[in-house]
């Protein structure tokens, strides 16, 4: 299993760099990445982790909107480009199904 080391902390990852063990994730991981995430950034990540714990899969943008109540435009503003993929990576979850 591949690993990634960040500031002396080692994580098990898949071939694309997504964490493979949920228990290795923490909100402090963002700090290790050098990101300054405010509550608006953390709320969707927390929802993704909670929803994934119940459903067993990483939520898609559509589910983030319909179940989580997050606006898709807002998610694109917070996480430009490929928000579902970026959020899943930051939340320590597998890449969402159907995400390229």
mmCIF file of C-alpha atoms in Angstrom:
data_model
loop_
_atom_site.group_PDB
_atom_site.id
_atom_site.type_symbol
_atom_site.label_atom_id
_atom_site.label_comp_id
_atom_site.label_asym_id
_atom_site.label_seq_id
_atom_site.Cartn_x
_atom_site.Cartn_y
_atom_site.Cartn_z
ATOM 1 C CA UNK A 1 0.000 0.000 0.000
ATOM 2 C CA UNK A 2 1.469 3.397 -0.957
ATOM 3 C CA UNK A 3 2.069 5.978 1.740
ATOM 4 C CA UNK A 4 2.442 9.731 1.819
ATOM 5 C CA UNK A 5 4.406 11.627 4.443
ATOM 6 C CA UNK A 6 3.585 15.190 5.362
ATOM 7 C CA UNK A 7 5.551 17.070 8.029
ATOM 8 C CA UNK A 8 6.673 13.775 9.567
ATOM 9 C CA UNK A 9 3.179 12.254 9.603
ATOM 10 C CA UNK A 10 2.667 9.183 7.382
ATOM 11 C CA UNK A 11 -0.661 8.238 5.781
ATOM 12 C CA UNK A 12 -1.757 5.217 3.773
ATOM 13 C CA UNK A 13 -3.063 6.375 0.396
ATOM 14 C CA UNK A 14 -4.347 4.884 -2.841
ATOM 15 C CA UNK A 15 -2.701 5.349 -6.242
ATOM 16 C CA UNK A 16 -4.267 8.839 -6.595
ATOM 17 C CA UNK A 17 -3.214 10.017 -3.128
ATOM 18 C CA UNK A 18 -6.590 9.641 -1.385
ATOM 19 C CA UNK A 19 -6.418 8.406 2.213
ATOM 20 C CA UNK A 20 -7.427 4.774 2.598
ATOM 21 C CA UNK A 21 -7.924 4.774 6.380
ATOM 22 C CA UNK A 22 -10.602 7.101 7.777
ATOM 23 C CA UNK A 23 -8.989 7.076 11.208
ATOM 24 C CA UNK A 24 -5.836 8.759 9.896
ATOM 25 C CA UNK A 25 -7.773 11.952 9.084
ATOM 26 C CA UNK A 26 -8.211 14.967 11.349
ATOM 27 C CA UNK A 27 -9.069 18.614 10.845
ATOM 28 C CA UNK A 28 -5.437 19.321 11.695
ATOM 29 C CA UNK A 29 -4.521 17.737 8.367
ATOM 30 C CA UNK A 30 -5.483 20.995 6.632
ATOM 31 C CA UNK A 31 -2.964 22.811 8.788
ATOM 32 C CA UNK A 32 -0.301 20.287 7.735
ATOM 33 C CA UNK A 33 -1.163 21.097 4.126
ATOM 34 C CA UNK A 34 -0.670 24.779 4.812
ATOM 35 C CA UNK A 35 -4.333 25.587 4.174
ATOM 36 C CA UNK A 36 -6.286 28.058 6.249
ATOM 37 C CA UNK A 37 -9.800 26.591 6.180
ATOM 38 C CA UNK A 38 -12.529 28.588 7.873
ATOM 39 C CA UNK A 39 -15.908 27.261 9.012
ATOM 40 C CA UNK A 40 -17.399 27.698 5.516
ATOM 41 C CA UNK A 41 -14.704 25.351 4.160
ATOM 42 C CA UNK A 42 -14.891 22.854 7.027
ATOM 43 C CA UNK A 43 -18.700 22.468 7.114
ATOM 44 C CA UNK A 44 -18.937 20.529 3.823
ATOM 45 C CA UNK A 45 -15.959 18.366 4.818
ATOM 46 C CA UNK A 46 -17.639 17.467 8.103
ATOM 47 C CA UNK A 47 -20.899 16.691 6.290
ATOM 48 C CA UNK A 48 -19.063 14.449 3.833
ATOM 49 C CA UNK A 49 -17.461 12.466 6.648
ATOM 50 C CA UNK A 50 -20.727 12.099 8.564
ATOM 51 C CA UNK A 51 -22.690 11.126 5.463
ATOM 52 C CA UNK A 52 -20.011 8.695 4.324
ATOM 53 C CA UNK A 53 -19.973 7.012 7.736
ATOM 54 C CA UNK A 54 -23.706 6.300 7.334
ATOM 55 C CA UNK A 55 -23.885 5.442 3.622
ATOM 56 C CA UNK A 56 -20.462 3.864 3.139
ATOM 57 C CA UNK A 57 -19.705 5.999 0.064
ATOM 58 C CA UNK A 58 -18.354 9.482 -0.531
ATOM 59 C CA UNK A 59 -21.224 11.881 -1.305
ATOM 60 C CA UNK A 60 -21.450 13.436 -4.753
ATOM 61 C CA UNK A 61 -22.098 17.141 -5.377
ATOM 62 C CA UNK A 62 -25.765 16.347 -5.983
ATOM 63 C CA UNK A 63 -26.048 14.659 -2.581
ATOM 64 C CA UNK A 64 -24.144 17.529 -0.988
ATOM 65 C CA UNK A 65 -26.837 19.822 -2.374
ATOM 66 C CA UNK A 66 -29.979 17.753 -1.772
ATOM 67 C CA UNK A 67 -29.112 16.164 1.580
ATOM 68 C CA UNK A 68 -26.467 18.508 2.959
ATOM 69 C CA UNK A 69 -28.095 21.749 1.856
ATOM 70 C CA UNK A 70 -24.921 23.128 0.282
ATOM 71 C CA UNK A 71 -25.243 25.208 -2.856
ATOM 72 C CA UNK A 72 -23.249 23.792 -5.751
ATOM 73 C CA UNK A 73 -22.148 27.297 -6.785
ATOM 74 C CA UNK A 74 -20.941 27.896 -3.233
ATOM 75 C CA UNK A 75 -18.933 24.661 -3.272
ATOM 76 C CA UNK A 76 -17.311 25.684 -6.566
ATOM 77 C CA UNK A 77 -16.439 29.047 -4.991
ATOM 78 C CA UNK A 78 -14.907 27.400 -1.912
ATOM 79 C CA UNK A 79 -13.160 24.642 -3.857
ATOM 80 C CA UNK A 80 -12.649 25.837 -7.465
ATOM 81 C CA UNK A 81 -12.183 23.381 -10.310
ATOM 82 C CA UNK A 82 -13.233 19.944 -9.113
ATOM 83 C CA UNK A 83 -14.885 20.548 -5.736
ATOM 84 C CA UNK A 84 -16.092 16.983 -5.058
ATOM 85 C CA UNK A 85 -12.666 15.523 -5.683
ATOM 86 C CA UNK A 86 -10.880 18.239 -3.679
ATOM 87 C CA UNK A 87 -13.301 17.989 -0.760
ATOM 88 C CA UNK A 88 -13.108 14.190 -0.675
ATOM 89 C CA UNK A 89 -9.318 14.376 -0.620
ATOM 90 C CA UNK A 90 -9.330 16.972 2.171
ATOM 91 C CA UNK A 91 -11.970 15.018 4.117
ATOM 92 C CA UNK A 92 -9.861 11.864 3.974
ATOM 93 C CA UNK A 93 -12.428 9.968 1.889
ATOM 94 C CA UNK A 94 -12.227 7.962 -1.320
ATOM 95 C CA UNK A 95 -12.796 9.811 -4.585
ATOM 96 C CA UNK A 96 -16.563 10.035 -5.255
ATOM 97 C CA UNK A 97 -17.973 7.561 -7.766
ATOM 98 C CA UNK A 98 -18.236 9.145 -11.211
ATOM 99 C CA UNK A 99 -15.568 11.732 -10.383
ATOM 100 C CA UNK A 100 -12.832 11.928 -13.000
#
